[in-house]
PDB file of C-alpha atoms and ligand atoms in Angstrom:
ATOM      1  CA  UNK A  97     -13.383  12.162  17.953  1.00 93.00           C
ATOM      2  CA  UNK A  98     -11.822  13.014  14.965  1.00 98.00           C
ATOM      3  CA  UNK A  99     -12.175  11.420  11.827  1.00 98.00           C
ATOM      4  CA  UNK A 100      -9.055  10.570   9.255  1.00 98.00           C
ATOM      5  CA  UNK A 101      -9.649  10.249   5.197  1.00 98.00           C
ATOM      6  CA  UNK A 102      -5.965   8.827   5.087  1.00 98.00           C
ATOM      7  CA  UNK A 103      -2.978   9.167   5.704  1.00 98.00           C
ATOM      8  CA  UNK A 104      -1.323  12.101   2.979  1.00 98.00           C
ATOM      9  CA  UNK A 105       2.391  12.669   3.940  1.00 98.00           C
ATOM     10  CA  UNK A 106       5.974  11.929   5.274  1.00 98.00           C
ATOM     11  CA  UNK A 107       8.047  14.495   6.752  1.00 98.00           C
ATOM     12  CA  UNK A 108      11.508  13.204   7.260  1.00 98.00           C
ATOM     13  CA  UNK A 109      14.798  15.708   8.173  1.00 98.00           C
ATOM     14  CA  UNK A 110      17.976  14.926   6.503  1.00 98.00           C
ATOM     15  CA  UNK A 111      22.107  16.052   6.030  1.00 98.00           C
ATOM     16  CA  UNK A 112      22.017  15.006   2.521  1.00 98.00           C
ATOM     17  CA  UNK A 113      18.514  16.198   0.375  1.00 98.00           C
ATOM     18  CA  UNK A 114      20.879  14.928  -3.141  1.00 98.00           C
ATOM     19  CA  UNK A 115      21.859  11.717  -1.356  1.00 98.00           C
ATOM     20  CA  UNK A 116      17.951  11.471  -0.576  1.00 98.00           C
ATOM     21  CA  UNK A 117      16.696  12.563  -4.502  1.00 98.00           C
ATOM     22  CA  UNK A 118      19.172  10.348  -5.693  1.00 98.00           C
ATOM     23  CA  UNK A 119      18.153   7.294  -3.863  1.00 98.00           C
ATOM     24  CA  UNK A 120      14.167   8.159  -3.791  1.00 98.00           C
ATOM     25  CA  UNK A 121      14.349   8.757  -7.905  1.00 98.00           C
ATOM     26  CA  UNK A 122      16.080   6.919  -9.214  1.00 98.00           C
ATOM     27  CA  UNK A 123      16.015   3.636  -6.074  1.00 98.00           C
ATOM     28  CA  UNK A 124      12.235   3.550  -4.820  1.00 98.00           C
ATOM     29  CA  UNK A 125      10.764   5.693  -8.083  1.00 98.00           C
ATOM     30  CA  UNK A 126       9.208   8.613  -6.542  1.00 98.00           C
ATOM     31  CA  UNK A 127       8.999  11.928  -8.711  1.00 98.00           C
ATOM     32  CA  UNK A 128      10.563  14.613  -7.521  1.00 97.00           C
ATOM     33  CA  UNK A 129       8.472  18.029  -7.968  1.00 96.00           C
ATOM     34  CA  UNK A 130      10.223  20.386  -6.108  1.00 95.00           C
ATOM     35  CA  UNK A 131      13.397  21.197  -4.844  1.00 97.00           C
ATOM     36  CA  UNK A 132      14.663  24.344  -3.003  1.00 96.00           C
ATOM     37  CA  UNK A 133      18.011  24.586  -0.379  1.00 96.00           C
ATOM     38  CA  UNK A 134      16.241  22.983   2.404  1.00 97.00           C
ATOM     39  CA  UNK A 135      13.337  20.769   0.781  1.00 98.00           C
ATOM     40  CA  UNK A 136      12.869  17.865  -1.601  1.00 98.00           C
ATOM     41  CA  UNK A 137       9.075  17.089  -2.591  1.00 98.00           C
ATOM     42  CA  UNK A 138       8.733  13.577  -4.332  1.00 98.00           C
ATOM     43  CA  UNK A 139       5.037  12.400  -5.226  1.00 97.00           C
ATOM     44  CA  UNK A 140       3.534   8.811  -5.643  1.00 97.00           C
ATOM     45  CA  UNK A 141       0.372   9.986  -7.248  1.00 94.00           C
ATOM     46  CA  UNK A 142      -2.341  12.820  -7.607  1.00 90.00           C
ATOM     47  CA  UNK A 143      -1.486  14.341  -5.169  1.00 91.00           C
ATOM     48  CA  UNK A 144       1.042  17.447  -4.840  1.00 95.00           C
ATOM     49  CA  UNK A 145       3.705  15.342  -2.756  1.00 97.00           C
ATOM     50  CA  UNK A 146       3.878  11.471  -0.603  1.00 98.00           C
ATOM     51  CA  UNK A 147       7.569  12.364   1.161  1.00 98.00           C
ATOM     52  CA  UNK A 148       9.181  15.600   1.627  1.00 98.00           C
ATOM     53  CA  UNK A 149      12.864  15.889   3.184  1.00 98.00           C
ATOM     54  CA  UNK A 150      13.983  18.611   5.362  1.00 98.00           C
ATOM     55  CA  UNK A 151      17.225  19.759   5.787  1.00 98.00           C
ATOM     56  CA  UNK A 152      17.726  18.399   9.006  1.00 98.00           C
ATOM     57  CA  UNK A 153      18.638  15.823  11.455  1.00 97.00           C
ATOM     58  CA  UNK A 154      17.975  12.634  10.078  1.00 97.00           C
ATOM     59  CA  UNK A 155      15.208  10.894  12.886  1.00 94.00           C
ATOM     60  CA  UNK A 156      13.512  13.521  13.106  1.00 98.00           C
ATOM     61  CA  UNK A 157       9.983  12.115  11.229  1.00 98.00           C
ATOM     62  CA  UNK A 158       6.489  13.641  10.862  1.00 98.00           C
ATOM     63  CA  UNK A 159       3.457  11.399   9.813  1.00 98.00           C
ATOM     64  CA  UNK A 160       0.155  13.223   7.782  1.00 98.00           C
ATOM     65  CA  UNK A 161      -3.709  12.324   7.959  1.00 98.00           C
ATOM     66  CA  UNK A 162      -5.602  14.227   5.996  1.00 97.00           C
ATOM     67  CA  UNK A 163      -9.210  15.179   7.920  1.00 98.00           C
ATOM     68  CA  UNK A 164     -12.727  14.288   6.972  1.00 97.00           C
ATOM     69  CA  UNK A 165     -14.169  16.814   7.067  1.00 97.00           C
ATOM     70  CA  UNK A 166     -11.943  19.983   6.259  1.00 95.00           C
ATOM     71  CA  UNK A 167     -14.079  21.620   8.783  1.00 96.00           C
ATOM     72  CA  UNK A 168     -13.778  19.781  11.539  1.00 97.00           C
ATOM     73  CA  UNK A 169     -10.137  20.957  11.900  1.00 98.00           C
ATOM     74  CA  UNK A 170     -10.672  23.605  14.576  1.00 97.00           C
ATOM     75  CA  UNK A 171     -12.686  21.140  16.793  1.00 98.00           C
ATOM     76  CA  UNK A 172     -10.241  18.583  16.129  1.00 98.00           C
ATOM     77  CA  UNK A 173      -7.794  21.424  17.929  1.00 98.00           C
ATOM     78  CA  UNK A 174      -9.775  21.695  20.938  1.00 98.00           C
ATOM     79  CA  UNK A 175     -10.145  18.255  21.606  1.00 98.00           C
ATOM     80  CA  UNK A 176      -6.523  17.351  22.163  1.00 98.00           C
ATOM     81  CA  UNK A 177      -6.086  20.416  23.483  1.00 98.00           C
ATOM     82  CA  UNK A 178      -9.023  19.773  26.436  1.00 98.00           C
ATOM     83  CA  UNK A 179      -6.816  16.141  26.395  1.00 98.00           C
ATOM     84  CA  UNK A 180      -3.864  17.714  27.864  1.00 98.00           C
ATOM     85  CA  UNK A 181      -2.145  16.310  24.351  1.00 98.00           C
ATOM     86  CA  UNK A 182       0.970  18.693  23.353  1.00 98.00           C
ATOM     87  CA  UNK A 183      -0.654  20.324  19.685  1.00 98.00           C
ATOM     88  CA  UNK A 184      -1.335  23.266  17.937  1.00 98.00           C
ATOM     89  CA  UNK A 185      -1.449  25.124  14.499  1.00 98.00           C
ATOM     90  CA  UNK A 186       0.546  25.120  11.742  1.00 98.00           C
ATOM     91  CA  UNK A 187       0.970  28.932  10.974  1.00 98.00           C
ATOM     92  CA  UNK A 188       0.679  29.900   7.308  1.00 98.00           C
ATOM     93  CA  UNK A 189       3.711  30.113   5.737  1.00 98.00           C
ATOM     94  CA  UNK A 190       4.028  25.868   6.981  1.00 98.00           C
ATOM     95  CA  UNK A 191       0.963  25.574   5.559  1.00 98.00           C
ATOM     96  CA  UNK A 192       2.525  26.026   2.404  1.00 97.00           C
ATOM     97  CA  UNK A 193       5.573  24.283   2.886  1.00 98.00           C
ATOM     98  CA  UNK A 194       3.193  21.635   3.373  1.00 98.00           C
ATOM     99  CA  UNK A 195       1.508  22.531   0.651  1.00 97.00           C
ATOM    100  CA  UNK A 196      -2.021  22.055   2.428  1.00 98.00           C
ATOM    101  CA  UNK A 197      -4.373  25.012   3.141  1.00 97.00           C
ATOM    102  CA  UNK A 198      -4.427  24.458   6.746  1.00 98.00           C
ATOM    103  CA  UNK A 199      -2.781  22.192   9.300  1.00 98.00           C
ATOM    104  CA  UNK A 200      -2.771  20.605  13.671  1.00 98.00           C
ATOM    105  CA  UNK A 201      -0.004  18.997  14.575  1.00 98.00           C
ATOM    106  CA  UNK A 202       0.446  16.971  17.751  1.00 98.00           C
ATOM    107  CA  UNK A 203       3.067  14.475  19.281  1.00 98.00           C
ATOM    108  CA  UNK A 204       1.636  11.245  20.623  1.00 98.00           C
ATOM    109  CA  UNK A 205       2.061   9.263  23.431  1.00 98.00           C
ATOM    110  CA  UNK A 206       5.724   7.886  22.169  1.00 98.00           C
ATOM    111  CA  UNK A 207       6.467  11.499  21.157  1.00 98.00           C
ATOM    112  CA  UNK A 208       5.795  10.734  17.357  1.00 98.00           C
ATOM    113  CA  UNK A 209       4.645  14.356  15.629  1.00 98.00           C
ATOM    114  CA  UNK A 210       1.555  13.514  13.421  1.00 98.00           C
ATOM    115  CA  UNK A 211      -0.549  16.189  11.740  1.00 98.00           C
ATOM    116  CA  UNK A 212      -3.483  16.314  10.512  1.00 98.00           C
ATOM    117  CA  UNK A 213      -4.389  18.662   6.818  1.00 98.00           C
ATOM    118  CA  UNK A 214      -7.413  19.927   5.398  1.00 97.00           C
ATOM    119  CA  UNK A 215      -7.190  20.780   1.440  1.00 97.00           C
ATOM    120  CA  UNK A 216      -4.519  18.915   0.592  1.00 96.00           C
ATOM    121  CA  UNK A 217      -3.073  20.078  -3.161  1.00 95.00           C
ATOM    122  CA  UNK A 218      -3.492  18.182  -5.748  1.00 90.00           C
ATOM    123  CA  UNK A 219      -0.523  18.535  -8.042  1.00 84.00           C
ATOM    124  CA  UNK A 220      -2.815  18.953 -11.308  1.00 85.00           C
ATOM    125  CA  UNK A 221      -0.765  15.968 -13.144  1.00 88.00           C
ATOM    126  CA  UNK A 222      -0.043  12.705 -13.330  1.00 92.00           C
ATOM    127  CA  UNK A 223       2.115  10.925 -11.230  1.00 95.00           C
ATOM    128  CA  UNK A 224       5.410  10.357 -13.837  1.00 96.00           C
ATOM    129  CA  UNK A 225       8.451   8.582 -12.251  1.00 95.00           C
ATOM    130  CA  UNK A 226      11.815   7.888 -14.054  1.00 92.00           C
ATOM    131  CA  UNK A 227      12.548   4.311 -12.574  1.00 97.00           C
ATOM    132  CA  UNK A 228       8.513   2.038 -13.107  1.00 97.00           C
ATOM    133  CA  UNK A 229       8.699   0.097 -10.450  1.00 98.00           C
ATOM    134  CA  UNK A 230       4.450  -0.269 -10.668  1.00 98.00           C
ATOM    135  CA  UNK A 231       3.520   2.606  -7.149  1.00 98.00           C
ATOM    136  CA  UNK A 232       0.888   3.215  -6.805  1.00 97.00           C
ATOM    137  CA  UNK A 233       0.292   5.194  -3.634  1.00 97.00           C
ATOM    138  CA  UNK A 234       2.002   5.867  -0.413  1.00 97.00           C
ATOM    139  CA  UNK A 235      -0.077   3.011   1.634  1.00 97.00           C
ATOM    140  CA  UNK A 236       1.407   2.573   5.220  1.00 98.00           C
ATOM    141  CA  UNK A 237       3.961   3.378   7.548  1.00 98.00           C
ATOM    142  CA  UNK A 238       5.479   1.206  10.434  1.00 98.00           C
ATOM    143  CA  UNK A 239       5.703   3.728  13.918  1.00 98.00           C
ATOM    144  CA  UNK A 240       7.798   3.259  16.391  1.00 98.00           C
ATOM    145  CA  UNK A 241       5.950   2.898  20.106  1.00 98.00           C
ATOM    146  CA  UNK A 242       7.086   2.675  23.092  1.00 97.00           C
ATOM    147  CA  UNK A 243       4.352   0.993  24.922  1.00 98.00           C
ATOM    148  CA  UNK A 244       2.254  -0.346  22.087  1.00 98.00           C
ATOM    149  CA  UNK A 245      -0.627  -0.908  24.366  1.00 98.00           C
ATOM    150  CA  UNK A 246      -1.580   3.112  25.180  1.00 98.00           C
ATOM    151  CA  UNK A 247      -0.291   4.259  22.317  1.00 98.00           C
ATOM    152  CA  UNK A 248      -3.097   1.888  20.381  1.00 98.00           C
ATOM    153  CA  UNK A 249      -6.155   3.255  23.364  1.00 98.00           C
ATOM    154  CA  UNK A 250      -4.843   7.130  22.707  1.00 98.00           C
ATOM    155  CA  UNK A 251      -5.652   6.104  18.513  1.00 98.00           C
ATOM    156  CA  UNK A 252      -8.378   4.687  20.214  1.00 98.00           C
ATOM    157  CA  UNK A 253      -9.728   7.298  21.697  1.00 98.00           C
ATOM    158  CA  UNK A 254      -9.367  10.596  20.206  1.00 98.00           C
ATOM    159  CA  UNK A 255      -9.383   9.093  16.344  1.00 98.00           C
ATOM    160  CA  UNK A 256     -11.588   6.908  13.945  1.00 97.00           C
ATOM    161  CA  UNK A 257      -8.849   4.287  14.185  1.00 97.00           C
ATOM    162  CA  UNK A 258      -9.342   0.496  14.407  1.00 97.00           C
ATOM    163  CA  UNK A 259      -7.728  -2.291  15.326  1.00 97.00           C
ATOM    164  CA  UNK A 260      -7.505  -4.754  11.861  1.00 97.00           C
ATOM    165  CA  UNK A 261      -5.432  -6.584  13.187  1.00 97.00           C
ATOM    166  CA  UNK A 262      -2.603  -7.410  15.972  1.00 98.00           C
ATOM    167  CA  UNK A 263       0.763  -9.112  16.320  1.00 96.00           C
ATOM    168  CA  UNK A 264       1.598  -9.572  19.618  1.00 96.00           C
ATOM    169  CA  UNK A 265       1.318  -6.352  21.241  1.00 96.00           C
ATOM    170  CA  UNK A 266       1.469  -4.180  18.403  1.00 96.00           C
ATOM    171  CA  UNK A 267      -1.866  -3.397  16.274  1.00 98.00           C
ATOM    172  CA  UNK A 268      -2.582  -2.758  12.722  1.00 98.00           C
ATOM    173  CA  UNK A 269      -4.471   0.491  12.286  1.00 98.00           C
ATOM    174  CA  UNK A 270      -6.939   1.779   9.800  1.00 97.00           C
ATOM    175  CA  UNK A 271      -9.064   4.718   8.994  1.00 97.00           C
ATOM    176  CA  UNK A 272     -10.360   3.628   6.412  1.00 97.00           C
ATOM    177  CA  UNK A 273     -11.908   0.050   4.615  1.00 96.00           C
ATOM    178  CA  UNK A 274      -8.069  -0.598   3.235  1.00 96.00           C
ATOM    179  CA  UNK A 275      -6.556  -3.277   6.078  1.00 96.00           C
ATOM    180  CA  UNK A 276      -4.110  -0.524   8.023  1.00 97.00           C
ATOM    181  CA  UNK A 277      -2.330   3.145   7.299  1.00 98.00           C
ATOM    182  CA  UNK A 278      -0.090   2.540  10.093  1.00 98.00           C
ATOM    183  CA  UNK A 279       1.069  -0.051  12.196  1.00 98.00           C
ATOM    184  CA  UNK A 280       2.681   0.887  15.260  1.00 98.00           C
ATOM    185  CA  UNK A 281       5.590  -1.211  16.101  1.00 96.00           C
ATOM    186  CA  UNK A 282       7.373  -2.264  19.798  1.00 95.00           C
ATOM    187  CA  UNK A 283      10.989  -0.141  20.010  1.00 95.00           C
ATOM    188  CA  UNK A 284      12.765   2.101  21.777  1.00 94.00           C
ATOM    189  CA  UNK A 285      12.501   5.228  19.782  1.00 95.00           C
ATOM    190  CA  UNK A 286      10.462   7.401  18.154  1.00 97.00           C
ATOM    191  CA  UNK A 287       9.759   7.675  14.750  1.00 97.00           C
ATOM    192  CA  UNK A 288       8.960   6.103  11.311  1.00 97.00           C
ATOM    193  CA  UNK A 289       9.547   2.777  11.423  1.00 96.00           C
ATOM    194  CA  UNK A 290       9.175   1.408   7.646  1.00 97.00           C
ATOM    195  CA  UNK A 291       7.460   3.760   5.196  1.00 98.00           C
ATOM    196  CA  UNK A 292       5.110   1.698   2.236  1.00 98.00           C
ATOM    197  CA  UNK A 293       4.002   2.288  -0.808  1.00 98.00           C
ATOM    198  CA  UNK A 294       1.856   0.116  -2.441  1.00 98.00           C
ATOM    199  CA  UNK A 295       2.739  -0.975  -6.418  1.00 98.00           C
ATOM    200  CA  UNK A 296      -0.101  -2.929  -9.068  1.00 97.00           C
ATOM    201  CA  UNK A 297       1.145  -6.331  -8.768  1.00 97.00           C
ATOM    202  CA  UNK A 298       3.053  -9.176  -7.873  1.00 97.00           C
ATOM    203  CA  UNK A 299       5.579  -9.070 -10.529  1.00 98.00           C
ATOM    204  CA  UNK A 300       6.447  -5.009 -10.026  1.00 98.00           C
ATOM    205  CA  UNK A 301       7.788  -6.486  -6.457  1.00 98.00           C
ATOM    206  CA  UNK A 302       9.847  -9.736  -7.756  1.00 98.00           C
ATOM    207  CA  UNK A 303      10.532  -7.131 -10.076  1.00 98.00           C
ATOM    208  CA  UNK A 304      12.599  -4.893  -8.290  1.00 98.00           C
ATOM    209  CA  UNK A 305      13.745  -7.550  -6.228  1.00 98.00           C
ATOM    210  CA  UNK A 306      16.303  -8.664  -9.373  1.00 98.00           C
ATOM    211  CA  UNK A 307      16.592  -4.668  -9.314  1.00 98.00           C
ATOM    212  CA  UNK A 308      17.412  -3.958  -5.844  1.00 98.00           C
ATOM    213  CA  UNK A 309      19.651  -6.340  -6.281  1.00 98.00           C
ATOM    214  CA  UNK A 310      21.487  -5.512  -9.081  1.00 98.00           C
ATOM    215  CA  UNK A 311      22.206  -2.207  -7.790  1.00 98.00           C
ATOM    216  CA  UNK A 312      23.935  -3.687  -4.058  1.00 98.00           C
ATOM    217  CA  UNK A 313      20.408  -2.154  -1.747  1.00 98.00           C
ATOM    218  CA  UNK A 314      20.337  -4.156   0.958  1.00 98.00           C
ATOM    219  CA  UNK A 315      17.086  -6.325   1.185  1.00 98.00           C
ATOM    220  CA  UNK A 316      15.827  -6.112   4.486  1.00 97.00           C
ATOM    221  CA  UNK A 317      12.925  -8.913   4.873  1.00 97.00           C
ATOM    222  CA  UNK A 318      11.181 -10.870   2.043  1.00 96.00           C
ATOM    223  CA  UNK A 319      10.096 -11.301  -0.674  1.00 98.00           C
ATOM    224  CA  UNK A 320       7.438 -12.356   1.029  1.00 98.00           C
ATOM    225  CA  UNK A 321       3.575 -12.890   2.012  1.00 97.00           C
ATOM    226  CA  UNK A 322       2.032 -10.924   4.917  1.00 97.00           C
ATOM    227  CA  UNK A 323      -0.987 -12.694   5.956  1.00 96.00           C
ATOM    228  CA  UNK A 324      -2.331 -10.036   7.998  1.00 95.00           C
ATOM    229  CA  UNK A 325      -2.855  -8.594   5.129  1.00 94.00           C
ATOM    230  CA  UNK A 326      -2.397 -10.682   3.140  1.00 94.00           C
ATOM    231  CA  UNK A 327       0.209  -8.365   0.894  1.00 96.00           C
ATOM    232  CA  UNK A 328       2.771  -9.453  -1.251  1.00 98.00           C
ATOM    233  CA  UNK A 329       6.022  -7.665  -0.386  1.00 98.00           C
ATOM    234  CA  UNK A 330       9.746  -6.988  -0.338  1.00 98.00           C
ATOM    235  CA  UNK A 331      11.389  -4.124   2.419  1.00 98.00           C
ATOM    236  CA  UNK A 332      14.377  -2.759   1.645  1.00 98.00           C
ATOM    237  CA  UNK A 333      17.166  -0.476   3.483  1.00 97.00           C
ATOM    238  CA  UNK A 334      17.165   3.375   2.495  1.00 94.00           C
ATOM    239  CA  UNK A 335      18.768   7.191   2.933  1.00 95.00           C
ATOM    240  CA  UNK A 336      19.491   7.674   5.655  1.00 96.00           C
ATOM    241  CA  UNK A 337      19.051   4.303   6.950  1.00 95.00           C
ATOM    242  CA  UNK A 338      14.825   4.729   6.364  1.00 97.00           C
ATOM    243  CA  UNK A 339      13.525   1.048   5.236  1.00 98.00           C
ATOM    244  CA  UNK A 340      11.129   1.343   2.302  1.00 98.00           C
ATOM    245  CA  UNK A 341       8.816  -1.428   1.859  1.00 98.00           C
ATOM    246  CA  UNK A 342       6.477  -2.491  -1.707  1.00 98.00           C
ATOM    247  CA  UNK A 343       3.737  -4.304  -1.070  1.00 98.00           C
ATOM    248  CA  UNK A 344       0.152  -5.136  -3.348  1.00 97.00           C
ATOM    249  CA  UNK A 345      -1.975  -5.324   0.127  1.00 89.00           C
ATOM    250  CA  UNK A 346      -5.816  -5.439  -1.090  1.00 81.00           C
ATOM    251  CA  UNK A 347      -7.577  -6.887   1.678  1.00 91.00           C
ATOM    252  CA  UNK A 348     -10.107  -4.031   2.857  1.00 94.00           C
ATOM    253  CA  UNK A 349     -12.595  -4.485   5.650  1.00 94.00           C
ATOM    254  CA  UNK A 350     -16.291  -3.575   4.505  1.00 92.00           C
ATOM    255  CA  UNK A 351     -19.999  -5.324   5.454  1.00 90.00           C
ATOM    256  CA  UNK A 352     -20.051  -6.847   9.094  1.00 89.00           C
ATOM    257  CA  UNK A 353     -18.319  -3.912  10.725  1.00 87.00           C
ATOM    258  CA  UNK A 354     -20.329  -4.460  13.913  1.00 86.00           C
ATOM    259  CA  UNK A 355     -19.411  -8.450  13.704  1.00 91.00           C
ATOM    260  CA  UNK A 356     -15.309  -8.037  12.144  1.00 93.00           C
ATOM    261  CA  UNK A 357     -12.852  -8.968  14.925  1.00 93.00           C
ATOM    262  CA  UNK A 358      -8.850  -8.239  14.897  1.00 96.00           C
ATOM    263  CA  UNK A 359      -7.614 -11.898  14.615  1.00 96.00           C
ATOM    264  CA  UNK A 360      -4.359 -12.260  17.132  1.00 98.00           C
ATOM    265  CA  UNK A 361      -1.146 -12.931  15.375  1.00 97.00           C
ATOM    266  CA  UNK A 362       1.327 -14.080  17.685  1.00 95.00           C
ATOM    267  CA  UNK A 363       4.989 -12.395  17.445  1.00 92.00           C
ATOM    268  CA  UNK A 364       7.065 -14.851  15.393  1.00 91.00           C
ATOM    269  CA  UNK A 365       8.605 -13.961  11.840  1.00 91.00           C
ATOM    270  CA  UNK A 366       5.761 -16.405  10.679  1.00 93.00           C
ATOM    271  CA  UNK A 367       3.372 -13.535  11.501  1.00 95.00           C
ATOM    272  CA  UNK A 368       4.821 -11.466   9.541  1.00 95.00           C
ATOM    273  CA  UNK A 369       5.948 -13.532   6.686  1.00 96.00           C
ATOM    274  CA  UNK A 370       3.657 -17.318   5.783  1.00 96.00           C
ATOM    275  CA  UNK A 371       6.384 -17.693   3.013  1.00 97.00           C
ATOM    276  CA  UNK A 372       9.035 -18.355   5.689  1.00 95.00           C
ATOM    277  CA  UNK A 373      11.211 -14.593   5.163  1.00 96.00           C
ATOM    278  CA  UNK A 374      13.126 -14.018   7.852  1.00 93.00           C
ATOM    279  CA  UNK A 375      12.825 -10.647   9.063  1.00 93.00           C
ATOM    280  CA  UNK A 376      16.441  -8.742   9.001  1.00 92.00           C
ATOM    281  CA  UNK A 377      14.508  -5.064  10.754  1.00 90.00           C
ATOM    282  CA  UNK A 378      14.489  -5.362  14.736  1.00 85.00           C
ATOM    283  CA  UNK A 379      11.194  -4.202  15.346  1.00 85.00           C
ATOM    284  CA  UNK A 380      10.278  -7.503  13.947  1.00 86.00           C
ATOM    285  CA  UNK A 381      11.827 -10.180  15.363  1.00 76.00           C
ATOM    286  CA  UNK A 382      10.438 -12.088  18.444  1.00 67.00           C
TER     287      UNK A 382
HETATM  288 FE1  LIG B 577       4.450  -3.001   6.060  1.00 78.13          FE
END
């Protein structure tokens, strides 16, 4: 069993680092902390970065989690290798690029690239964005899966992942008490389906809703409220058509975990929004 602590960063390929920087700093409210000829790092909390754009193919996505016990990284790699999962150890140069001490990578059965990190670098500086969207940190990702049941079984077999709720066949998975750090959404493709940043309160979501409209940003869902996590939300389309979400989900699953049962919601728009907002997102439609 590989024990993960939390989601740590995403890596996104782009052919337009300049456009990514403009959108993420001026619209999303992330802080650019480092820029080279082929890299852009953006932070949303005290850790070094939450998003790294690299010069490459849009759609080339990676999601990273940090491992609970840093001494177990080698054992995690051995477990994945013995199970026949495509995986490997990051080189020192690749670790430096990620601002971590060490990492391993693997592909999930859909082909999503996941990295497991030991000793991620702290920024040593506060998050201080130029646009105050109320962001408190990276919350979760929606990850595309070509077979939700198969990929759920994979995550539950190898990791400390638990199902918090289902929407249709799609599990919302947690590796810590927060309601979910990853949701697997049925799709024909692999890659990140949306990137969630947590914000402090509903006022931040509504202020952003007005702000995004004033900037002619395409809002693809919301404002609304998720019946699963209880969070208010708004989703909008960003650079390279990547969907970003702000939400303020504060549901934690604690206490009598033995008797906790995930709830089954139907694959229907009301399972994504209890207020009645209709998603303009392919994976959220029934
Ligand atoms: Fe979400």
